[in-house]
Short mmCIF file of C-alpha atoms in Angstrom, two decimals:
data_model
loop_
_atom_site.label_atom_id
_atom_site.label_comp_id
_atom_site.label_asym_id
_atom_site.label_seq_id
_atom_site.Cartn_x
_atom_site.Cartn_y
_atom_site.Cartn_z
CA UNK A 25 31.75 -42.54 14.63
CA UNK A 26 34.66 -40.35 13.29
CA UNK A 27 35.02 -36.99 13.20
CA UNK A 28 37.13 -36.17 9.52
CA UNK A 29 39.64 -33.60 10.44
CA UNK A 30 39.35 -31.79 7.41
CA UNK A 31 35.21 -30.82 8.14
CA UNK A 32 36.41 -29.61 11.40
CA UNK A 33 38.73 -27.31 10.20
CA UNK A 34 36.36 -26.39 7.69
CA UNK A 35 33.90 -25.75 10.27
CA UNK A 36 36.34 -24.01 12.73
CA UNK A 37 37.08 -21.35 10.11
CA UNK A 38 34.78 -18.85 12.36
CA UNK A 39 35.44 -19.65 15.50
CA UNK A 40 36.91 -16.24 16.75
CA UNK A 41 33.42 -14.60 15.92
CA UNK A 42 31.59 -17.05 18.45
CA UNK A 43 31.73 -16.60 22.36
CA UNK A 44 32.43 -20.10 23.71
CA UNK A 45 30.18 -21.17 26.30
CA UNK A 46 28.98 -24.21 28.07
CA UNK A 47 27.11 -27.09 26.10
CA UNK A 48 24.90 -29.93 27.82
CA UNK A 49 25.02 -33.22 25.16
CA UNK A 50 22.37 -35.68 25.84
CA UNK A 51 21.97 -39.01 23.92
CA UNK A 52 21.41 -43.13 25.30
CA UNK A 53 24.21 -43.64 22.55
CA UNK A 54 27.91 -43.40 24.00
CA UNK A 55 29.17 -42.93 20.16
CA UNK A 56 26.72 -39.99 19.47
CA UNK A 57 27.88 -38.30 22.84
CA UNK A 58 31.80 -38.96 21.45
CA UNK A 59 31.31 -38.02 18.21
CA UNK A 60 29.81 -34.49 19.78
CA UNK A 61 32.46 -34.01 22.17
CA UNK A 62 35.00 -34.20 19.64
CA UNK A 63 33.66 -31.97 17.38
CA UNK A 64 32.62 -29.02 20.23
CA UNK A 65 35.58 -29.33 22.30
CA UNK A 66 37.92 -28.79 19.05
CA UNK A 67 35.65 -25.49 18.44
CA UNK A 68 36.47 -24.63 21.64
CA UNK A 69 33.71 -25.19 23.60
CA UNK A 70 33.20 -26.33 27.11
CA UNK A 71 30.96 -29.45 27.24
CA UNK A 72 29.16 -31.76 29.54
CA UNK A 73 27.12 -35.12 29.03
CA UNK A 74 24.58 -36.96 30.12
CA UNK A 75 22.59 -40.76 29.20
CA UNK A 76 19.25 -39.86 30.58
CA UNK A 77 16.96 -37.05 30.81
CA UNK A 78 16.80 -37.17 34.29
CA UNK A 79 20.23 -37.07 34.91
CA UNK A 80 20.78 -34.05 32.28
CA UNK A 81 18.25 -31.87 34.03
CA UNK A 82 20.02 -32.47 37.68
CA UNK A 83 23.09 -31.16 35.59
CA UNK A 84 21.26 -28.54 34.41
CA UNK A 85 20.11 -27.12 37.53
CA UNK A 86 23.63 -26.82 38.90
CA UNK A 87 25.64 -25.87 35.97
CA UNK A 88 25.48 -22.81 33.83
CA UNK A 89 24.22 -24.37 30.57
CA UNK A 90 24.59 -22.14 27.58
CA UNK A 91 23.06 -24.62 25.10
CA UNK A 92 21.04 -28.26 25.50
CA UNK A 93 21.76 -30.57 22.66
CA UNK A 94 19.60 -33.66 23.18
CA UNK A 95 17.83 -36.70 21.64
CA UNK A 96 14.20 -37.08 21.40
CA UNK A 97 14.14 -40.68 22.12
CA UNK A 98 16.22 -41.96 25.54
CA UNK A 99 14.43 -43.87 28.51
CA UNK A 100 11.28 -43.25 26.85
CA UNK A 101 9.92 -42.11 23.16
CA UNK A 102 9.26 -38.68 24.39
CA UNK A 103 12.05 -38.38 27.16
CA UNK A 104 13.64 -35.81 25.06
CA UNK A 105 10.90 -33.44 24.69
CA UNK A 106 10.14 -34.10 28.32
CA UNK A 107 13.40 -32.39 29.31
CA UNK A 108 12.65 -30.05 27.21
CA UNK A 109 9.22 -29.20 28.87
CA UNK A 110 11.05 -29.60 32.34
CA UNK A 111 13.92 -27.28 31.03
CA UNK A 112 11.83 -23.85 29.47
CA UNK A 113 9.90 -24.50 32.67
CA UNK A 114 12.96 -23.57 34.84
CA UNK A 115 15.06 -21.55 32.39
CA UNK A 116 12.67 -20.44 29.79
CA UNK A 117 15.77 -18.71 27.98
CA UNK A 118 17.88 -21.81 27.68
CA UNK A 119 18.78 -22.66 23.89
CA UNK A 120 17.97 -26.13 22.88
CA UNK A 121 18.46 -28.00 19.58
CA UNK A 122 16.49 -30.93 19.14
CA UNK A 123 18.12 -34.33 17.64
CA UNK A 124 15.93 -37.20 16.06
CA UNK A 125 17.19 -40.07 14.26
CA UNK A 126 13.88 -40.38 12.00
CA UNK A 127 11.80 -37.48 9.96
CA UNK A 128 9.98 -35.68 12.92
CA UNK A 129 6.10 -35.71 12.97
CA UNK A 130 3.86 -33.09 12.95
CA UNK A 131 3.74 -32.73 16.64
CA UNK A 132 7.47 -32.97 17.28
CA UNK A 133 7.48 -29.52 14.60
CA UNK A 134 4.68 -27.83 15.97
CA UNK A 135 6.16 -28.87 19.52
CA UNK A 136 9.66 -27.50 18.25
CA UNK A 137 7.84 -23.94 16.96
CA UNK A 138 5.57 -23.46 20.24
CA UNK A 139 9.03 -23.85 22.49
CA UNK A 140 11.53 -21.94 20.17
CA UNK A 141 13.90 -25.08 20.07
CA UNK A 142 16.25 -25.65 17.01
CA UNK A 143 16.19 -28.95 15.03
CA UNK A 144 18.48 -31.49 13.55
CA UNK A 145 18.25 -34.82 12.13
CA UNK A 146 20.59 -37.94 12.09
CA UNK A 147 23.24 -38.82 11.03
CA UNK A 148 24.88 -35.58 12.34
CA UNK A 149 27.23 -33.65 9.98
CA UNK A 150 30.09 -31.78 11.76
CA UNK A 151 29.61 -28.60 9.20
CA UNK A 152 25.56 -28.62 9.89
CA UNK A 153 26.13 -28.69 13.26
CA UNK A 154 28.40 -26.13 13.23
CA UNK A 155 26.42 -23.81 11.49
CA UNK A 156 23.05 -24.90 13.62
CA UNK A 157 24.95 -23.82 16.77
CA UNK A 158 25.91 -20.72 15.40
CA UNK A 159 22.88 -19.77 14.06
CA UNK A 160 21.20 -20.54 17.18
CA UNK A 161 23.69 -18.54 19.32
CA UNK A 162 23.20 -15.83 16.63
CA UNK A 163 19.31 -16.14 16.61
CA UNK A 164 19.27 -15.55 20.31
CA UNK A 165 22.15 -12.32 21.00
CA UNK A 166 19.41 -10.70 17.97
CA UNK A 167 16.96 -11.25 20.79
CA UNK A 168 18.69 -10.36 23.57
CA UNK A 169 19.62 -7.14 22.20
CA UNK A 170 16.05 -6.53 20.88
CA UNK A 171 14.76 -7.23 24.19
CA UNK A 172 16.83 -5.18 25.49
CA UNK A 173 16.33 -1.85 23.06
CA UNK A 174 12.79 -2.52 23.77
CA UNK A 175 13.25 -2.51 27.51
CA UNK A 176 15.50 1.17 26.98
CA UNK A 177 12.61 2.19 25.29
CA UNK A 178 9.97 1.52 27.50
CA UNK A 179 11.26 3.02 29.80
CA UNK A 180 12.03 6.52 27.98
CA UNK A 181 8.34 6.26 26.89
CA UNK A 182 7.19 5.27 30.30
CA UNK A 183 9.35 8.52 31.77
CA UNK A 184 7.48 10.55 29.04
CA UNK A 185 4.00 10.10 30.55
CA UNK A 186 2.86 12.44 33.55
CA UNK A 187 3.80 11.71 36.66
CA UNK A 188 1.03 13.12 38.56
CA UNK A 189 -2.32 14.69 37.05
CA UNK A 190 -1.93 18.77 37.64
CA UNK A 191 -3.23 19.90 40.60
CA UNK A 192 -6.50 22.44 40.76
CA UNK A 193 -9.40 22.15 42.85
CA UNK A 194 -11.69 23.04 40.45
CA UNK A 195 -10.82 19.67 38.77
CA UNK A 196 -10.83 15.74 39.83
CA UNK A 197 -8.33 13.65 36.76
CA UNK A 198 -8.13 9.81 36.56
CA UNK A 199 -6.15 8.50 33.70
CA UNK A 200 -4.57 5.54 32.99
CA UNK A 201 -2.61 3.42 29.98
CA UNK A 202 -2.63 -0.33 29.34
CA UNK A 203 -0.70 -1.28 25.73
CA UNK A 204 -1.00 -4.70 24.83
CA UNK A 205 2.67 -4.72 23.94
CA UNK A 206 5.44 -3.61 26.01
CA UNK A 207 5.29 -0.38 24.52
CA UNK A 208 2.51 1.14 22.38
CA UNK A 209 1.13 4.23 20.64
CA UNK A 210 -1.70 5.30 23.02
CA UNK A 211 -0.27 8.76 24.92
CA UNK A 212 -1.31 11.78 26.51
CA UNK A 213 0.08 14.30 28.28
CA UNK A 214 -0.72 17.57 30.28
CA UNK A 215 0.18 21.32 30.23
CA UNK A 216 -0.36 23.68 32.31
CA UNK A 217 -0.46 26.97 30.70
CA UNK A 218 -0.58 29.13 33.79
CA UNK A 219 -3.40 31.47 34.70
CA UNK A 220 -6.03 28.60 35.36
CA UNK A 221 -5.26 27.00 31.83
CA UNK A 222 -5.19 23.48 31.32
CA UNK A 223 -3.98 21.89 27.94
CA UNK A 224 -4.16 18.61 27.54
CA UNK A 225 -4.75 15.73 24.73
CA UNK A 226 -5.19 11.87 24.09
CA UNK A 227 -3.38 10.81 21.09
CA UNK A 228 -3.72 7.10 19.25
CA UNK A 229 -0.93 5.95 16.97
CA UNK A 230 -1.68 3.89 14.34
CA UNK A 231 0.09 0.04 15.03
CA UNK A 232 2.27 -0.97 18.06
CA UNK A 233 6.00 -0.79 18.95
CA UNK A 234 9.46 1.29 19.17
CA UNK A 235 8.17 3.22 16.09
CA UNK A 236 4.69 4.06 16.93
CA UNK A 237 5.45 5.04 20.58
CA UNK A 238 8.26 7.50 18.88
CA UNK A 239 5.76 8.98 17.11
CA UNK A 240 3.82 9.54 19.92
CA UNK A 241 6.79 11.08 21.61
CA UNK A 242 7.52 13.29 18.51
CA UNK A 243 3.91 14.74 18.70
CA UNK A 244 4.24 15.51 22.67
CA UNK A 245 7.69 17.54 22.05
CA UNK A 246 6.29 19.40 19.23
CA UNK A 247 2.81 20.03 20.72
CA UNK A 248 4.89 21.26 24.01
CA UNK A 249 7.09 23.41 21.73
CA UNK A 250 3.64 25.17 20.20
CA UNK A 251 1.71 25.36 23.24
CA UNK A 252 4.24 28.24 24.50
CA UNK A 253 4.32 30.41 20.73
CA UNK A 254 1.24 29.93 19.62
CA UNK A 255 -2.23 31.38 20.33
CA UNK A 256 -5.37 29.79 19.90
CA UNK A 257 -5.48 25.36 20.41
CA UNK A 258 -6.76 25.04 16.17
CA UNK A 259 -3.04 26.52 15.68
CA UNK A 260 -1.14 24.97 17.91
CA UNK A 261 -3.23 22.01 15.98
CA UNK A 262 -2.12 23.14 12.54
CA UNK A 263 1.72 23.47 13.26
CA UNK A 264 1.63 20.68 15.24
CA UNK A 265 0.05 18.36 12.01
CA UNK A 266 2.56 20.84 9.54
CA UNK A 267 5.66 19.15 11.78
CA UNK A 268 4.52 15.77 11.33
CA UNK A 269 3.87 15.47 7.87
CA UNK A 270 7.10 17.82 6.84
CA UNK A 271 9.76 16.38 9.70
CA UNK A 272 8.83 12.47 10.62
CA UNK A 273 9.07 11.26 7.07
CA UNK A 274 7.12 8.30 8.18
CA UNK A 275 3.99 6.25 7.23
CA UNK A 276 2.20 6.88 9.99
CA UNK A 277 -0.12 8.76 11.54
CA UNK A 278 -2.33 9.35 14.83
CA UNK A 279 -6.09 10.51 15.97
CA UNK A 280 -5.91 12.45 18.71
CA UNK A 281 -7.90 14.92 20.85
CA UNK A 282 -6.70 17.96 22.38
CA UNK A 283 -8.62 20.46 24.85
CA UNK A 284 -7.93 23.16 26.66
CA UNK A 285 -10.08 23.85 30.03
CA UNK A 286 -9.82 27.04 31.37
CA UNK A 287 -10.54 26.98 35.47
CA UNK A 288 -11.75 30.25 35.95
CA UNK A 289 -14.23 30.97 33.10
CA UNK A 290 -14.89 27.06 32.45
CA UNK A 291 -14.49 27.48 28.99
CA UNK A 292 -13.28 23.95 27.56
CA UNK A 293 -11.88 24.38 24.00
CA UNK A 294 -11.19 21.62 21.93
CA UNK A 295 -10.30 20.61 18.43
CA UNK A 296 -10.78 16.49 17.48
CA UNK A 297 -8.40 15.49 15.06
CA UNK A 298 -10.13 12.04 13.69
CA UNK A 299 -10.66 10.74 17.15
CA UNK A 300 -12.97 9.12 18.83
CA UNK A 301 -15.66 11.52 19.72
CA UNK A 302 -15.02 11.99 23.90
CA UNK A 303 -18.00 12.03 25.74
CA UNK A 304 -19.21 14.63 27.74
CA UNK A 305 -21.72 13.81 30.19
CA UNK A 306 -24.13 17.25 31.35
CA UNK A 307 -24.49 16.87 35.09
CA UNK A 308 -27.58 19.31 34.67
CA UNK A 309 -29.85 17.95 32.20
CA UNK A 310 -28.32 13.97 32.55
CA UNK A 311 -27.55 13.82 28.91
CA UNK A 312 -24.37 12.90 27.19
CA UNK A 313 -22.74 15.24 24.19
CA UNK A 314 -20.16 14.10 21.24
CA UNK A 315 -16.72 16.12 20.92
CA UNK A 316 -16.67 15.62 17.49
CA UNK A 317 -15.65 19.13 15.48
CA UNK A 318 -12.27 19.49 14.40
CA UNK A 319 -10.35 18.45 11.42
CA UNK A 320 -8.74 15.28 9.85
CA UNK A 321 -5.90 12.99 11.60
CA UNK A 322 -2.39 13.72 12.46
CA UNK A 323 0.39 13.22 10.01
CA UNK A 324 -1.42 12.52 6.17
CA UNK A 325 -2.45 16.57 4.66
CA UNK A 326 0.64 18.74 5.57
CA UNK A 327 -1.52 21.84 4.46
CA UNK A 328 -4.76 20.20 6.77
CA UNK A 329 -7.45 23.42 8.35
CA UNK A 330 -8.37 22.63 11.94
CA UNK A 331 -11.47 23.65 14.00
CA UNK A 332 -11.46 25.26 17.53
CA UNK A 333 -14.78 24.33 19.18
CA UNK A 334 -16.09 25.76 22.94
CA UNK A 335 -18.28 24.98 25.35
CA UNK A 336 -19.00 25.77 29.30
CA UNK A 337 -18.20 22.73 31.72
CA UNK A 338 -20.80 23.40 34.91
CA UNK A 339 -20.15 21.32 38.31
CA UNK A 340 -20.44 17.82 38.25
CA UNK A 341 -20.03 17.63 34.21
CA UNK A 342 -17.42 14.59 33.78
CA UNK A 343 -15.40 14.45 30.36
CA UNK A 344 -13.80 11.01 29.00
CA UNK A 345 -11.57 11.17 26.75
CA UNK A 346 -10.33 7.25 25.38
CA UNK A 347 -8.79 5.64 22.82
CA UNK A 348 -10.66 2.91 20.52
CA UNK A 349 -8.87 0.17 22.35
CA UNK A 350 -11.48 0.80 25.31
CA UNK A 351 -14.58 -0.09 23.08
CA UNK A 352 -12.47 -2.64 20.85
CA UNK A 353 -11.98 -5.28 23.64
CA UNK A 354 -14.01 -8.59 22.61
CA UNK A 355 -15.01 -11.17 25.28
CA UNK A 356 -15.68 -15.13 24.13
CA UNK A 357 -18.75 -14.64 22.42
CA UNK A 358 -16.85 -11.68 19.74
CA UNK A 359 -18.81 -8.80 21.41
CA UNK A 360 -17.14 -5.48 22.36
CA UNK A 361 -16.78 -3.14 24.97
CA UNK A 362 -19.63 -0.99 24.04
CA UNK A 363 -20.19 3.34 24.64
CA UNK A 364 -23.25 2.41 26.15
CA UNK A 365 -21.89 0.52 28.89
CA UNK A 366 -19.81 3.49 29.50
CA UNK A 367 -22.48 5.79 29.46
CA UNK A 368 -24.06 3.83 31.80
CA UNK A 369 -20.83 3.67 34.36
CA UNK A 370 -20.69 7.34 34.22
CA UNK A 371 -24.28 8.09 35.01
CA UNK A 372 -24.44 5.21 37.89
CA UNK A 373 -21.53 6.83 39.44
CA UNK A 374 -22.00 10.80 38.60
CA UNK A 375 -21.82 11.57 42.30
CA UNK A 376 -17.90 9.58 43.40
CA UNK A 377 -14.78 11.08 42.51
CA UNK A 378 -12.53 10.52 39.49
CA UNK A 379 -10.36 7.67 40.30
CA UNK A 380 -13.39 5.66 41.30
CA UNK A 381 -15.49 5.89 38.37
CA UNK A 382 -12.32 5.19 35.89
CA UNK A 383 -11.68 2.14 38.45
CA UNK A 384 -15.08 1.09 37.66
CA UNK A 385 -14.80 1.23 34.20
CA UNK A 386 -11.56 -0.50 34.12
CA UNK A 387 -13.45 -3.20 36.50
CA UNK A 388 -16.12 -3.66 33.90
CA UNK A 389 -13.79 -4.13 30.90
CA UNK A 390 -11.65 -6.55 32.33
CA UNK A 391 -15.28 -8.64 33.55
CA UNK A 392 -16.55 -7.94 29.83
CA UNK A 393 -13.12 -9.72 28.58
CA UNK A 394 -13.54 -12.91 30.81
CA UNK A 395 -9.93 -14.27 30.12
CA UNK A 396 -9.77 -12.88 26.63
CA UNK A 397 -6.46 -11.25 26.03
CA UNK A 398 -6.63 -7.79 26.10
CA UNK A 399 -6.97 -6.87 21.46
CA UNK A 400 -5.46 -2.76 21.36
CA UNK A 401 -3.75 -0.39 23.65
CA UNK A 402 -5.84 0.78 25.87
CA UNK A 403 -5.61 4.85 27.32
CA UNK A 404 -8.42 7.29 28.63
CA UNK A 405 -8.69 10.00 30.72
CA UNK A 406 -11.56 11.54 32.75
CA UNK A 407 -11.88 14.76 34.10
CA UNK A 408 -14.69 15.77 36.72
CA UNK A 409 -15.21 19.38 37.15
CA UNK A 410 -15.90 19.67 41.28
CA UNK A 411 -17.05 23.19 41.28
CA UNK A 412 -18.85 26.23 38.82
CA UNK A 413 -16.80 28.94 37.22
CA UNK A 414 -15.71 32.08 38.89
CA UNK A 415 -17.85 34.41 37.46
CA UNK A 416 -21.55 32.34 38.26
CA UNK A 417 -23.40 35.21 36.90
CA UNK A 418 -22.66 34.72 33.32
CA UNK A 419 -24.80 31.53 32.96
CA UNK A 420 -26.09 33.48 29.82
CA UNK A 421 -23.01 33.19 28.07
CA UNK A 422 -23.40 29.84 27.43
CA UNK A 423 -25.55 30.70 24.31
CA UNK A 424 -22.67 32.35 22.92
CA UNK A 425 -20.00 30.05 23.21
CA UNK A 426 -19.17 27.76 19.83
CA UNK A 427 -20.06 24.22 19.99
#
């Protein structure tokens, strides 16, 4: 087969925009392999060949191949998708473009879609494959670069979360964060406010990704910004919501929970903003309370009212805060994670620390699951309180407190 000069040129037109790398031709057929060469090394390509699969993947794993053109029929019917198998298996990155000389099946597609491999049918047209292999180089720098503002990304998010869980003796914190992406919109964060003051908050994003985990970060450099001008957690709440809806200029918006815990008088104040109600279990009577008083979400009613509520935390009262990605894990028969089961951790292990009743309830999710891929970002934290308030002879002011 001939290459015409004048689709070469034609094709060659954008040559200076492409990085030349190495290409891997393989094909039983000496002409097809010719006819190939031709065409890539006039484009400026460097290019090796092969007649058999198994020959092309000892090539393979001794050269720096770029690209892998081959046919889907060789030794055998299937020797090209074979290779292909044998290839992602070693370099999953490599770029591949698949050549049959018939319409491709079903399978061959579906096998073509599962393994991100380009396709192209006989005869071969020097313009189409021009244009295939650009595409395809083209395709995958989008990727590369995505992968790697993703990877930037997740990192700056990952730098954004505490490092270590404030230190007071009065208090025992576990918390943890699992997104089911590479980065998510699950975060929290702690302050410490001085004086015995503890500020902290679970947030949930709605959706996944760069733009939801920015909006995460938003709220945490805004809600630090308040924390330090403003008096009283409902309005640090308020500004906080005011910011979001007037300065993001985005679609979307978060639940979220915010408390502050004061050490000394064991006040815990808290407004809920649409989230899922923590739980708060009473280490006295062995009953569970709701969080639920507060206001609407983050980031919809610029002009939305929040609600301060208070209430006493006594010694051996554990709070959990989490995000609905704990309770909306399904195992094989579609059932979730349910409260109850949490309930039930909580009050089986009332008496161990912090990190080992959040280990248990991580433990029990991933055995609820049973090899079902994790379905939301994941994020909780639980706070134990290990001893009474300062002043132990104001039990009485219990009754007074808002709740």
């Amino acid at each position: 087969m001939q290459v015409r000069s004048e689709a070469l040129m034609e094709a060659a037109n954008h040559i200076s925009s492409i990085r030349p790398f190495k290409i891997l031709i393989v094909d039983d057929e000496a002409y097809i392999i010719d006819f190939l060469k031709e065409a890539l090394l006039f484009w400026g390509y460097e290019v090796l060949s092969a007649f058999t699969a198994q020959e092309a993947f000892e090539i393979i794993k001794t050269n720096d191949i770029s690209l892998l053109i081959t046919d889907i029929k060789m030794e055998a019917a299937d020797s090209g998708l074979r290779l292909i198998e044998d290839v992602k298996a070693l370099f999953p990155d490599m770029l591949i473009i698949l050549v049959t000389g018939s319409f491709a099946d079903d399978n061959t597609m579906r096998f073509c879609e599962m393994n991100s491999v380009s396709f192209l049918q006989k005869p071969i047209r020097a313009n189409e494959l021009k244009i295939l292999i650009n595409n395809t180089f083209c395709q995958h720098q989008k990727e590369t670069e995505l992968k790697s503002d993703i990877d930037a990304a997740k990192k700056i998010i990952e730098n954004t979360f505490p490092k270590k869980h404030p230190e007071n003796s009065k208090i025992d914190i576990f918390s943890i964060y699992r997104p089911v992406y590479d980065i998510g919109g699950d975060f929290y964060d702690f302050i410490d406010l001085g004086n015995g003051k503890l500020l902290f908050y679970l947030c949930d994003v709605q959706g996944h990704g760069i733009h939801a985990a920015i909006f995460a970060n938003t709220i945490r450099i805004f809600l630090r910004a308040f924390a330090e001008t403003t008096e009283g957690l409902d309005n640090i709440v308020k500004r906080l919501n005011g910011s979001m809806c007037a300065e993001t200029h985005s679609n979307l918006m978060a639940t979220a929970f915010f408390a502050c815990y004061d050490t000394e008088s064991g006040i815990l104040s808290f407004v809920n903003a649409g989230h899922e109600p923590p739980l708060l279990y009473r280490a006295a009577s062995g009953s569970f309370d709701r969080l639920e008083s507060g206001g609407t979400i983050i980031g919809i009613f610029e002009s939305a009212e929040y609600r301060m509520c208070q209430t006493i935390l006594e010694q051996g009262d554990i709070l959990f805060l989490y995000t609905d990605g704990v309770c909306d894990n399904y195992n094989i028969n579609f059932q979730n994670f349910s409260i109850e089961k949490i309930n039930e951790i909580i009050t089986v292990n009332k008496n161990e620390n912090s990190q080992h009743i959040g280990r248990q309830i991580l433990n029990r999710i991933q055995k609820h699951l049973g090899g079902n891929p994790q379905h939301d970002d994941l994020a909780f934290i639980l706070l134990k309180i290990n001893s009474c308030r300062a002043d132990n002879d104001n039990n009485n002011d219990k009754d007074k407190v808002k709740f």
